[in-house]
Short mmCIF file of C-alpha atoms and ligand atoms in Angstrom, two decimals:
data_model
loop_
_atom_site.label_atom_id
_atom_site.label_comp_id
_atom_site.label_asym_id
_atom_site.label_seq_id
_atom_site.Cartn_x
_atom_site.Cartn_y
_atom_site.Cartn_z
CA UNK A 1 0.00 0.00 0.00
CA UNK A 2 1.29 3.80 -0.50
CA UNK A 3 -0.25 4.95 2.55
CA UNK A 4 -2.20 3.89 5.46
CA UNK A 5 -3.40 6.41 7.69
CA UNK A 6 -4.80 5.54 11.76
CA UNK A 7 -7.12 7.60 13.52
CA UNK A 8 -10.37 8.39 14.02
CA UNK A 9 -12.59 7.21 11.36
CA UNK A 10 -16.36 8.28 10.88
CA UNK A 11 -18.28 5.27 9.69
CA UNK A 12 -21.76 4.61 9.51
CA UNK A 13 -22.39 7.36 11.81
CA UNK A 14 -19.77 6.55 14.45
CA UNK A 15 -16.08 7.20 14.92
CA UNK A 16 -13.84 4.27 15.40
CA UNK A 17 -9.99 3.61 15.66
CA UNK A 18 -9.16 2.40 12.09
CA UNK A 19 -6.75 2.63 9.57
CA UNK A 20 -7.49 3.18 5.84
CA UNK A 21 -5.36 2.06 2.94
CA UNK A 22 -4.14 3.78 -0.32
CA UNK A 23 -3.24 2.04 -3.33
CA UNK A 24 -3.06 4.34 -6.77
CA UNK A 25 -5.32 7.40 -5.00
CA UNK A 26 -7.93 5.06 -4.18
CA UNK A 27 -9.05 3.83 -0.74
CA UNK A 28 -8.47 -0.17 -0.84
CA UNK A 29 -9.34 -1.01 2.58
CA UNK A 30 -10.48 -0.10 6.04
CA UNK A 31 -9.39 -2.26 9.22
CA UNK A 32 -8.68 -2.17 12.40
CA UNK A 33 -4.82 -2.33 11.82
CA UNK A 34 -3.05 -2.12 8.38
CA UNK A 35 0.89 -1.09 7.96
CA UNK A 36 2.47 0.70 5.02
CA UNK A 37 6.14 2.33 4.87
CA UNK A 38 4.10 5.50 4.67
CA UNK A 39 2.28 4.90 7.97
CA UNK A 40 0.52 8.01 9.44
CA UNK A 41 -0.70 8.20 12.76
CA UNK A 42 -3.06 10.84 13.91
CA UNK A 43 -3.98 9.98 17.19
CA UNK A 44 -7.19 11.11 18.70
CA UNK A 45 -7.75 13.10 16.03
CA UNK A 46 -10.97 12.77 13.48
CA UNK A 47 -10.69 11.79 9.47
CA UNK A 48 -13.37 12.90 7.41
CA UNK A 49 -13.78 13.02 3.75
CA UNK A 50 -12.72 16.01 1.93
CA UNK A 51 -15.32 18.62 0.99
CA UNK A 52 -16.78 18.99 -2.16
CA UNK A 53 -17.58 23.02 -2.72
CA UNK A 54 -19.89 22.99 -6.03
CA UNK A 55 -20.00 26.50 -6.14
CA UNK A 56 -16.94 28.68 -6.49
CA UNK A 57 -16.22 31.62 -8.69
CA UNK A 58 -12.18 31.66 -8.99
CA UNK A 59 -12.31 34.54 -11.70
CA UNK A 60 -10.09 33.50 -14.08
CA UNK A 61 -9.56 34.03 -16.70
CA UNK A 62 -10.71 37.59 -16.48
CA UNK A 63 -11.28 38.80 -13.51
CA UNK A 64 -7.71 37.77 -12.03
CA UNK A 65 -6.73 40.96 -10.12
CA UNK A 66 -9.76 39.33 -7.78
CA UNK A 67 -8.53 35.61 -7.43
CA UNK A 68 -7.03 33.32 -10.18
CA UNK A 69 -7.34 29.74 -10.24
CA UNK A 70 -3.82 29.34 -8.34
CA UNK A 71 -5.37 31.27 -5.27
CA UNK A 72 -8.77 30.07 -5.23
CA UNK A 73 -7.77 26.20 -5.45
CA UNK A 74 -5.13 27.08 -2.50
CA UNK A 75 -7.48 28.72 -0.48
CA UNK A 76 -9.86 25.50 -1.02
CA UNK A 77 -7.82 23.21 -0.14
CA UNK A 78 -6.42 25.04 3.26
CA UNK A 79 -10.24 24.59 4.28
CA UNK A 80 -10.30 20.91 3.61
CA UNK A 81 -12.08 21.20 0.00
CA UNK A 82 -10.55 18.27 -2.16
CA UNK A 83 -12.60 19.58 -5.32
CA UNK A 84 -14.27 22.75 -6.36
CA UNK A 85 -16.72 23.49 -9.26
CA UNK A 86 -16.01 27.00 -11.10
CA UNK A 87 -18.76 29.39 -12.36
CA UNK A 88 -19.29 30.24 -16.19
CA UNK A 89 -19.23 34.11 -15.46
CA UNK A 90 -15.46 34.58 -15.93
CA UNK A 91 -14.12 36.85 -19.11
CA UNK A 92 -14.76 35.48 -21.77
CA UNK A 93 -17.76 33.27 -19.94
CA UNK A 94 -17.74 29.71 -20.62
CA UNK A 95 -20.65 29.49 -23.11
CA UNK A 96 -18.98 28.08 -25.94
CA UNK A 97 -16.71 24.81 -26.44
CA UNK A 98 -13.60 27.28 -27.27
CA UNK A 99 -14.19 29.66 -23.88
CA UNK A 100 -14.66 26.13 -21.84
CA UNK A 101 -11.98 24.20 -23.39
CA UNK A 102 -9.31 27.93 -22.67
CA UNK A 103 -10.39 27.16 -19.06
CA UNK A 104 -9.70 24.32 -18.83
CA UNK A 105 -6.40 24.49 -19.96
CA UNK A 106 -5.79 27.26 -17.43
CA UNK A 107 -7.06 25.09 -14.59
CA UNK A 108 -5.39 22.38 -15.24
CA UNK A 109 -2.16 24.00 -15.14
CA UNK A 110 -2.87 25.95 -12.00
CA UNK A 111 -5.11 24.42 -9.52
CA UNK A 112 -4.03 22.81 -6.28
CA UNK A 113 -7.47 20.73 -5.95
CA UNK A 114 -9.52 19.00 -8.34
CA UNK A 115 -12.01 20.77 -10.49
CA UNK A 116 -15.12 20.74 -12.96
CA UNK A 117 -15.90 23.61 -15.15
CA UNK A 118 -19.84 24.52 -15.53
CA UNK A 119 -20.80 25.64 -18.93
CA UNK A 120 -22.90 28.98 -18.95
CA UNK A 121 -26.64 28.77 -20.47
CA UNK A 122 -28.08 31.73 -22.23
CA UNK A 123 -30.17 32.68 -24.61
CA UNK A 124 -27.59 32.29 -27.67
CA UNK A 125 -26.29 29.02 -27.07
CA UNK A 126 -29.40 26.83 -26.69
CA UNK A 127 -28.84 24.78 -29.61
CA UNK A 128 -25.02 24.06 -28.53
CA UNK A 129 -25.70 23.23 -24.93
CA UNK A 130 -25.31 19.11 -25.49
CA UNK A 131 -21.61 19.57 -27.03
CA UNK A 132 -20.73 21.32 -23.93
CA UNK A 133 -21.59 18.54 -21.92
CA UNK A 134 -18.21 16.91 -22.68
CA UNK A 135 -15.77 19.44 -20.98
CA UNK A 136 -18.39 20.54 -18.10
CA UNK A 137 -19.20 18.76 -14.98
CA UNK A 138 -22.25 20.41 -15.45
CA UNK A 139 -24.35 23.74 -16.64
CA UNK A 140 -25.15 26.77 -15.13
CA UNK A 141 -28.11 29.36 -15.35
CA UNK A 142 -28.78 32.99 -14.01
CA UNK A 143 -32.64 33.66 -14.52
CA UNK A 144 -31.64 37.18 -13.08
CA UNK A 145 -29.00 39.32 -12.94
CA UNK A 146 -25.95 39.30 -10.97
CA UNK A 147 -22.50 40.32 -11.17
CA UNK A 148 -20.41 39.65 -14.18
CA UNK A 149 -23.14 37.24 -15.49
CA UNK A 150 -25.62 36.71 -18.74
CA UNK A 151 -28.79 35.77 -17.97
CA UNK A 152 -30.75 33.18 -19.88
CA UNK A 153 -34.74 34.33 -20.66
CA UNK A 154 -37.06 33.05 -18.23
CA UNK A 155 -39.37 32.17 -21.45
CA UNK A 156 -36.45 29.83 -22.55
CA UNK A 157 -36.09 28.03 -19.32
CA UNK A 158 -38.39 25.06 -19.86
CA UNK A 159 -36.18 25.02 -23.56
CA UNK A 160 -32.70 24.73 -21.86
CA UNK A 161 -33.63 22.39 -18.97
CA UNK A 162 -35.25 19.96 -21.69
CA UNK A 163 -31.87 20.27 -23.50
CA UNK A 164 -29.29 19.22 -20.70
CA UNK A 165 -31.19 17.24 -19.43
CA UNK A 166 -30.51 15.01 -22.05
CA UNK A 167 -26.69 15.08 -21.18
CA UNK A 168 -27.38 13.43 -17.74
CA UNK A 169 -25.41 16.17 -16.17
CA UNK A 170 -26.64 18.80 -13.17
CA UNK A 171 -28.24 21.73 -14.21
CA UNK A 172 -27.64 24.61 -11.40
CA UNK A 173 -29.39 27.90 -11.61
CA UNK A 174 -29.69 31.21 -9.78
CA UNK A 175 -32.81 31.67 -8.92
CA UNK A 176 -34.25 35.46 -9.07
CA UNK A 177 -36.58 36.70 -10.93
CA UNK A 178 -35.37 39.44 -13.50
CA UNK A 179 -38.58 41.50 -14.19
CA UNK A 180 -38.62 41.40 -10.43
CA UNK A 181 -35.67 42.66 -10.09
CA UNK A 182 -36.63 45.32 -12.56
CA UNK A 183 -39.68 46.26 -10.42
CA UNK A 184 -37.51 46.89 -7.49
CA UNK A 185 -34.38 48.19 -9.02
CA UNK A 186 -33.52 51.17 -7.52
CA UNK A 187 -30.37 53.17 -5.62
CA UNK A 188 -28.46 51.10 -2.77
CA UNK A 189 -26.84 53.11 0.03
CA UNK A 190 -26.81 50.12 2.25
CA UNK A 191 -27.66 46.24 2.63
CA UNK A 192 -31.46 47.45 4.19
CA UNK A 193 -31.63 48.91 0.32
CA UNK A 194 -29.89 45.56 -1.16
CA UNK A 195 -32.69 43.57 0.31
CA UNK A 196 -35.02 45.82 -0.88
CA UNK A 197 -34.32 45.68 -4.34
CA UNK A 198 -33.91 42.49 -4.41
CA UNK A 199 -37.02 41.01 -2.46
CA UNK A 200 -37.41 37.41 -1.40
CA UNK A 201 -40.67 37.49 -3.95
CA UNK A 202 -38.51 37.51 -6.68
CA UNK A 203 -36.63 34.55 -5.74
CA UNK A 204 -39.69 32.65 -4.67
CA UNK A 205 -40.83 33.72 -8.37
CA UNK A 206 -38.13 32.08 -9.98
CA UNK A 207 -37.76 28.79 -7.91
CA UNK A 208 -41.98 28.54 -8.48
CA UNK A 209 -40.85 28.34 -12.31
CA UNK A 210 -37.56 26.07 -11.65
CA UNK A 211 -40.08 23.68 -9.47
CA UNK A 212 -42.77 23.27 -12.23
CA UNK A 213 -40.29 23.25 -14.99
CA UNK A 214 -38.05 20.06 -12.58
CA UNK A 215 -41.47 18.27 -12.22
CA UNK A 216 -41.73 17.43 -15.75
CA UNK A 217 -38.11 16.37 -15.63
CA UNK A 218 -36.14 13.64 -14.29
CA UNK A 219 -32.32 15.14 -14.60
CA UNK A 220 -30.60 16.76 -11.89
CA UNK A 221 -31.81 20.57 -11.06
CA UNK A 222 -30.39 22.47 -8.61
CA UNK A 223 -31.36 25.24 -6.89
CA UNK A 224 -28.54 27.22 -5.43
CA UNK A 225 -28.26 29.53 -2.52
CA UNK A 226 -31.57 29.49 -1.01
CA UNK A 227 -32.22 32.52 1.13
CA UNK A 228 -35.37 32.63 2.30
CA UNK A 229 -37.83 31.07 4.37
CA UNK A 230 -40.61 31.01 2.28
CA UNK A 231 -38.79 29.79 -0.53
CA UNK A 232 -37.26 26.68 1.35
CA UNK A 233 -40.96 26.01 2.62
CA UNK A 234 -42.10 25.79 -1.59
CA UNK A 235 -39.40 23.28 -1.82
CA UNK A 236 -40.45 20.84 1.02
CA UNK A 237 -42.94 19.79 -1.62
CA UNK A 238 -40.42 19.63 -4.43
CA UNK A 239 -39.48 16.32 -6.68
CA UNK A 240 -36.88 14.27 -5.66
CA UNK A 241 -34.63 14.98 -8.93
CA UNK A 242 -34.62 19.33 -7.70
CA UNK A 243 -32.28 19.69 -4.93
CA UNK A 244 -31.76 22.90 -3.00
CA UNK A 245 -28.22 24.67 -2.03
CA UNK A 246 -27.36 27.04 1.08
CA UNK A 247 -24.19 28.98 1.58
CA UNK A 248 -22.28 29.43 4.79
CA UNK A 249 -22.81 33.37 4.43
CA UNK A 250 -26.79 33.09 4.32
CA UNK A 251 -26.58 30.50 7.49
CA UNK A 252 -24.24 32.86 9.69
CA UNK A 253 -25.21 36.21 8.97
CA UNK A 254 -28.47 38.22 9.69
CA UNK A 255 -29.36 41.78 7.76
CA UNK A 256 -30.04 43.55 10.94
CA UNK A 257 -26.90 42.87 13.04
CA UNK A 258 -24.28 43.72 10.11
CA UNK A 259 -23.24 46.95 9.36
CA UNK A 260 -25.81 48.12 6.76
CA UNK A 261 -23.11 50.58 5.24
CA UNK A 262 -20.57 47.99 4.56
CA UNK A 263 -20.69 46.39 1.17
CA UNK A 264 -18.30 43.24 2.30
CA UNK A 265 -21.37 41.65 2.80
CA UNK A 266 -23.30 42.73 -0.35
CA UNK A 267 -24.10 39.49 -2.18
CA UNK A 268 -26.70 37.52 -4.40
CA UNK A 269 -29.32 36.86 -3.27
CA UNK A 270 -29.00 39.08 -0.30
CA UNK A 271 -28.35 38.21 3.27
CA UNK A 272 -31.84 38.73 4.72
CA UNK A 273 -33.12 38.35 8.46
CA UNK A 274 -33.09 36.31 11.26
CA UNK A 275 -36.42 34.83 10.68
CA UNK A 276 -34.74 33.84 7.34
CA UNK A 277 -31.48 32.71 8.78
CA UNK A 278 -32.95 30.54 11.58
CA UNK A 279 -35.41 29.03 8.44
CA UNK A 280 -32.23 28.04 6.56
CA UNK A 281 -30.74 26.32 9.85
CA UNK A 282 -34.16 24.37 10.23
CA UNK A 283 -33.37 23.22 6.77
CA UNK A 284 -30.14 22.23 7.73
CA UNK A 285 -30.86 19.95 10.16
CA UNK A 286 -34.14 18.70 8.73
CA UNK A 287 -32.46 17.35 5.62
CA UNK A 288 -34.52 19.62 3.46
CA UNK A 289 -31.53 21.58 1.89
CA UNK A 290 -29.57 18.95 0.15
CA UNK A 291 -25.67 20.64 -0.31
CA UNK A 292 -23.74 23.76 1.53
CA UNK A 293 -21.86 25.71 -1.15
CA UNK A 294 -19.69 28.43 -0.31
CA UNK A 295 -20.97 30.54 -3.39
CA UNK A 296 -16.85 32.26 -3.69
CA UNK A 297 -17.25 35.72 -5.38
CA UNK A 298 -14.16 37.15 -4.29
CA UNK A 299 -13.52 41.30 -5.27
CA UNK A 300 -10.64 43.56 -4.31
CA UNK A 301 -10.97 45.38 -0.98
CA UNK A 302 -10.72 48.54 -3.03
CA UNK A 303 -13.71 47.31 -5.03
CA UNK A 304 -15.68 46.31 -2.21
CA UNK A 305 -14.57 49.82 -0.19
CA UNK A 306 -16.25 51.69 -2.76
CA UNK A 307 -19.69 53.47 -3.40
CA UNK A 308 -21.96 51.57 -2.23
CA UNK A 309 -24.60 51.28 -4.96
CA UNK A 310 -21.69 50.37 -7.68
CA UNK A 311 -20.07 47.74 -5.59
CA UNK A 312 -19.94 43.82 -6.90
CA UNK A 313 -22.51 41.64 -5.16
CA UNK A 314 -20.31 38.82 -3.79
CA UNK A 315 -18.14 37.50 -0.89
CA UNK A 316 -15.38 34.92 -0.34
CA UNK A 317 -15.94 31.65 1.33
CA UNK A 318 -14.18 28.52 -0.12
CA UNK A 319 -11.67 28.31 2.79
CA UNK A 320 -13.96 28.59 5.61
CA UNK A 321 -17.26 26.94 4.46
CA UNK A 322 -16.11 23.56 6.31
CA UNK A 323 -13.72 24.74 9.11
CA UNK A 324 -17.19 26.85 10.05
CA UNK A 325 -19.41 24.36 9.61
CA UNK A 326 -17.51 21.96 11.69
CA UNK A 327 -17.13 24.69 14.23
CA UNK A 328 -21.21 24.51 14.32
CA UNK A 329 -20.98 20.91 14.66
CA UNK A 330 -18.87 21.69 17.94
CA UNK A 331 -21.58 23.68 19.17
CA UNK A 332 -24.23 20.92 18.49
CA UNK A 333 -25.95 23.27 15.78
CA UNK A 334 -26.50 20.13 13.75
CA UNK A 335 -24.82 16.72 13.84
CA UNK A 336 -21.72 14.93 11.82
CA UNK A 337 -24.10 13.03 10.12
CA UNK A 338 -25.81 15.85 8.77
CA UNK A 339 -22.57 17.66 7.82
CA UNK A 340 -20.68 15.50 5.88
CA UNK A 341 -23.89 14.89 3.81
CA UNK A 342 -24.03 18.50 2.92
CA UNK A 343 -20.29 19.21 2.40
CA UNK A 344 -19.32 15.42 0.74
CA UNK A 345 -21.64 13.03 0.21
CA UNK A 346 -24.72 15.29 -1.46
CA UNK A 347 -21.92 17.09 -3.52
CA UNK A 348 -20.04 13.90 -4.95
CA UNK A 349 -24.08 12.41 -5.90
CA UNK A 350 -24.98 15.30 -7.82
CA UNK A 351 -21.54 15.78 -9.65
CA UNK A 352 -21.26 11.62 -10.28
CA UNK A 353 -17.51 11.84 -8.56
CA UNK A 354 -16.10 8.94 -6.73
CA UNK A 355 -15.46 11.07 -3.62
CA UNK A 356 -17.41 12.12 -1.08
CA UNK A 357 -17.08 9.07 1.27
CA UNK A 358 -14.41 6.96 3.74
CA UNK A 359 -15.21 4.03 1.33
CA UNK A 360 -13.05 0.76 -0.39
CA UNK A 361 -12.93 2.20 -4.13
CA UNK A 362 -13.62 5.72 -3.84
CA UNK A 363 -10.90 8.18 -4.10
CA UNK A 364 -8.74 9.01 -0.74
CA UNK A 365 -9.93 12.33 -0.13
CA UNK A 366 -9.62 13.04 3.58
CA UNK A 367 -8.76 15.92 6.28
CA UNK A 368 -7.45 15.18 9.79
CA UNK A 369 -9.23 17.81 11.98
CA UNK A 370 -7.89 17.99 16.08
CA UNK A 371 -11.96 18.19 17.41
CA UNK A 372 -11.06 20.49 20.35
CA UNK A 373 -10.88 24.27 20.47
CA UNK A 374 -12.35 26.16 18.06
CA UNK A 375 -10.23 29.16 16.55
CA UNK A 376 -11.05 32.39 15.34
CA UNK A 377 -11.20 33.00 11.49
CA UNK A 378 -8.48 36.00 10.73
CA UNK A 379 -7.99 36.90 7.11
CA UNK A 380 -4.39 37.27 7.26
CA UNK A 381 -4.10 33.23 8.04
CA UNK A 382 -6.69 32.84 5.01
CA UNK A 383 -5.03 32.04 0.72
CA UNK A 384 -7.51 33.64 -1.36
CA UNK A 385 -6.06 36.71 -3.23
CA UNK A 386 -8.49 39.09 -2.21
CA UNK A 387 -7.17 39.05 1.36
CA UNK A 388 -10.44 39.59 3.65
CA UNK A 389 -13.04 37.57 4.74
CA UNK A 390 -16.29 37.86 5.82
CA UNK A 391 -16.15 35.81 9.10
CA UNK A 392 -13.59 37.27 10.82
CA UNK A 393 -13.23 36.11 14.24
CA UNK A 394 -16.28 33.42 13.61
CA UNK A 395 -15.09 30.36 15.12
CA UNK A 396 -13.83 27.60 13.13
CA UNK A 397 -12.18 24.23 13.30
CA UNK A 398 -9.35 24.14 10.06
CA UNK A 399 -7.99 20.51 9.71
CA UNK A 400 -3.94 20.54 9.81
CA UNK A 401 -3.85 17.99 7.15
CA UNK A 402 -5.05 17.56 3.93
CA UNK A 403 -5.05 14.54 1.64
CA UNK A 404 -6.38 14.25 -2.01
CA UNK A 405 -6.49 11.38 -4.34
CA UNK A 406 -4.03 10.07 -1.51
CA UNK A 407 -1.66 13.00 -1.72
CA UNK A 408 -0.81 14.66 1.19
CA UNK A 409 -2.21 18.01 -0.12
CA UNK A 410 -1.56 19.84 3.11
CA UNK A 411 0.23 19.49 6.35
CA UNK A 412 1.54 21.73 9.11
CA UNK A 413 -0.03 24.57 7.42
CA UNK A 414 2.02 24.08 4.91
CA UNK A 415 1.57 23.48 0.78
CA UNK A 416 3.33 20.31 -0.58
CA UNK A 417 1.96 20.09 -3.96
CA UNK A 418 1.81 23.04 -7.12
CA UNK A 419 -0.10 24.21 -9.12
CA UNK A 420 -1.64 21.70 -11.71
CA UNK A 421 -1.49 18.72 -9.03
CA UNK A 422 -5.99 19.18 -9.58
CA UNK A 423 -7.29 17.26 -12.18
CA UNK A 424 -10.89 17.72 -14.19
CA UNK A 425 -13.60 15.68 -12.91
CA UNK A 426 -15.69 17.70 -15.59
CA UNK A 427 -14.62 15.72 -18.44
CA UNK A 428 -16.88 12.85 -19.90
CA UNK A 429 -15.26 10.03 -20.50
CA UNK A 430 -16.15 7.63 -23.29
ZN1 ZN B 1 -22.41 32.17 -7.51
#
């Protein structure tokens, strides 16, 4: 074996003393005692499977004075994410085969984890969408507005969901409204105004259509980034092949308690109330939201310092998403169970990867995490380019070793692999 690693192991929803063992990147057994000349030994503390974050924008090519694909895959893996999915809305967006094909190129030369590449859907590339499939681990669609994104036309949504469908690949969209959005648009001197223009009616409007559009379906449709209650409560009734995403940022963060003229935490949808907060915990720990994406939209702090009403909408989040998450595990917000469904198991499903999961034959992505004392968040400890962080100070357990495809990824705090160790799990193979 290349590696057999001994601590504790969550199984079947306990931890027990166990060893796992590596052959080629894969995970070819599980006992009580196996030996390797590349024995590791982490004592008391727990190994988990890697996170899978399906929802990252890493800006590049583009947009690289924000993050690059170098920064963004570092940053993901010093928060225990083995694999990362990247957004269409880079420059040029990945709507065509050439745009998708540059990026991956680019990724594959500079990312530290592994990666799949969402194709964009809009209203000029309809008849192309099926070609994409082979270079995407997926597609994605903006029924409204956001930053740095084309929209595809509500009227064409029924169209496009028909089309990759066919592909057997995971349709993800944003879900707002744009002629609600229209109604509303107006100017934003603070996040009180962001909400306001953009209203939880408009994304209930949009996942109303997504639902009856999924029900006629039976390929994968998610929903990302749910942020409201009553939006969740449409989707307790949904069918089983529409699945609904949270982020970290809508589960931590209320409206009211953040400083309203601070556009760090201007982001869409918006962060909304309490009452909406505590709605996306309940989901949480009800099973009703499938996945926990970080939804990374890194800008520049000089970007994000500026007026208010012409500041980007997004907010980093690929590093922490997990260490916070296992923080709220800590606190006995919601169970390990529960978690590693979200982060792993949910993720690795949707995408059809062979991660996700401490199992004989799946790949060996893991994270040793010490379960004691949670630490506070500080964006000078944190890898993405943009250098600050929403969570500062949040508590957060950050595993101090990282393994991927049986690697050892990270260690000590330390980097042991470069750039272009990731590899595309996008790619369809024949
Ligand atoms: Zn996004």
């Amino acid at each position: 074996m290349d590696l057999t690693i001994e601590g504790k192991l969550f199984r079947d929803g306990v931890f027990e003393a166990a060893c796992l063992g590596v052959e080629h990147g894969k995970i070819v057994a599980i006992k009580k005692i196996l030996k390797s000349d590349h024995h590791l030994n982490v004592g008391n503390s727990l190994v988990l499977p890697a996170g899978i974050d399906m929802h990252v924008h890493f800006r590049d090519p583009g947009f690289t004075k924000k993050e690059d694909f170098s920064t963004g895959s570092l940053a993901a893996a010093f928060g225990g994410i083995c694999c990362v999915c990247d957004m269409p809305n880079t420059d040029p967006q990945t709507n065509t085969m050439q745009a998708l094909l540059e990026k991956v190129q680019l990724a594959s030369t500079k990312s530290h984890v592994d990666f799949g590449l969402y194709a964009g859907v809009t209203d000029e590339n309809l008849g192309k969408l099926r070609e994409l499939a082979a270079s995407s681990v997926g597609y994605k669609i903006y029924l409204g507005s956001s930053t740095h994104s084309s929209q595809l036309s509500s009227q064409n949504l029924g169209v496009a969901l028909r089309e990759t469908g066919r592909t057997k690949k995971i349709t993800l969209i944003h879900a707002e409204d744009e002629h609600c959005l229209m109604a509303h648009q107006d100017a934003e001197h603070s996040l009180i105004d962001h909400v306001r223009c953009r209203p939880a009616e408009c994304e209930e409007t949009a996942a109303r259509h997504v639902l009856n559009e999924a029900a006629h379906l039976s390929s994968l449709v998610h929903l990302c980034h749910v942020s409201s209650c009553e939006t969740l409560e449409m989707m307790k009734g949904r069918p089983r092949n529409l699945t609904v995403g949270v982020t970290p940022h809508h589960l931590f963060f209320d409206v009211h308690k953040l400083p309203s003229s601070k556009a760090f935490y201007k982001v869409n949808p918006p962060i909304r109330s309490s009452f909406d907060r505590d709605a996306l915990w309940t989901g949480v720990t009800s099973g009703i939201v499938d996945v926990c994406e970080s939804d990374h939209a890194p800008h520049t702090l000089e970007e994000k310092l500026g007026e208010f009403n012409d500041t980007p909408s997004g907010l980093p989040g690929v590093e922490t998403m997990y260490p916070l998450l296992l923080a709220a595990v800590k606190k006995e917000r919601l169970g390990f169970a529960r978690l590693l469904e979200l982060v792993c198991e949910r993720p690795a499903r949707l995408l059809n990867l062979p991660k996700g999961r401490l199992e004989v034959g799946r790949d060996a992505d893991l994270i040793v995490v010490d379960f004691k004392q949670p630490e506070p968040i500080k964006a000078e400890q944190l890898h993405s380019k943009c250098g600050w962080t929403p969570f500062e100070g949040f508590p957060a357990l950050i595993p101090s070793c990282v393994v991927i495809r049986g690697e050892p990824v990270v260690e000590n705090h330390e980097m042991l692999v470069k750039p272009g160790f990731g590899k595309n799990v996008g790619a369809t193979t024949t």
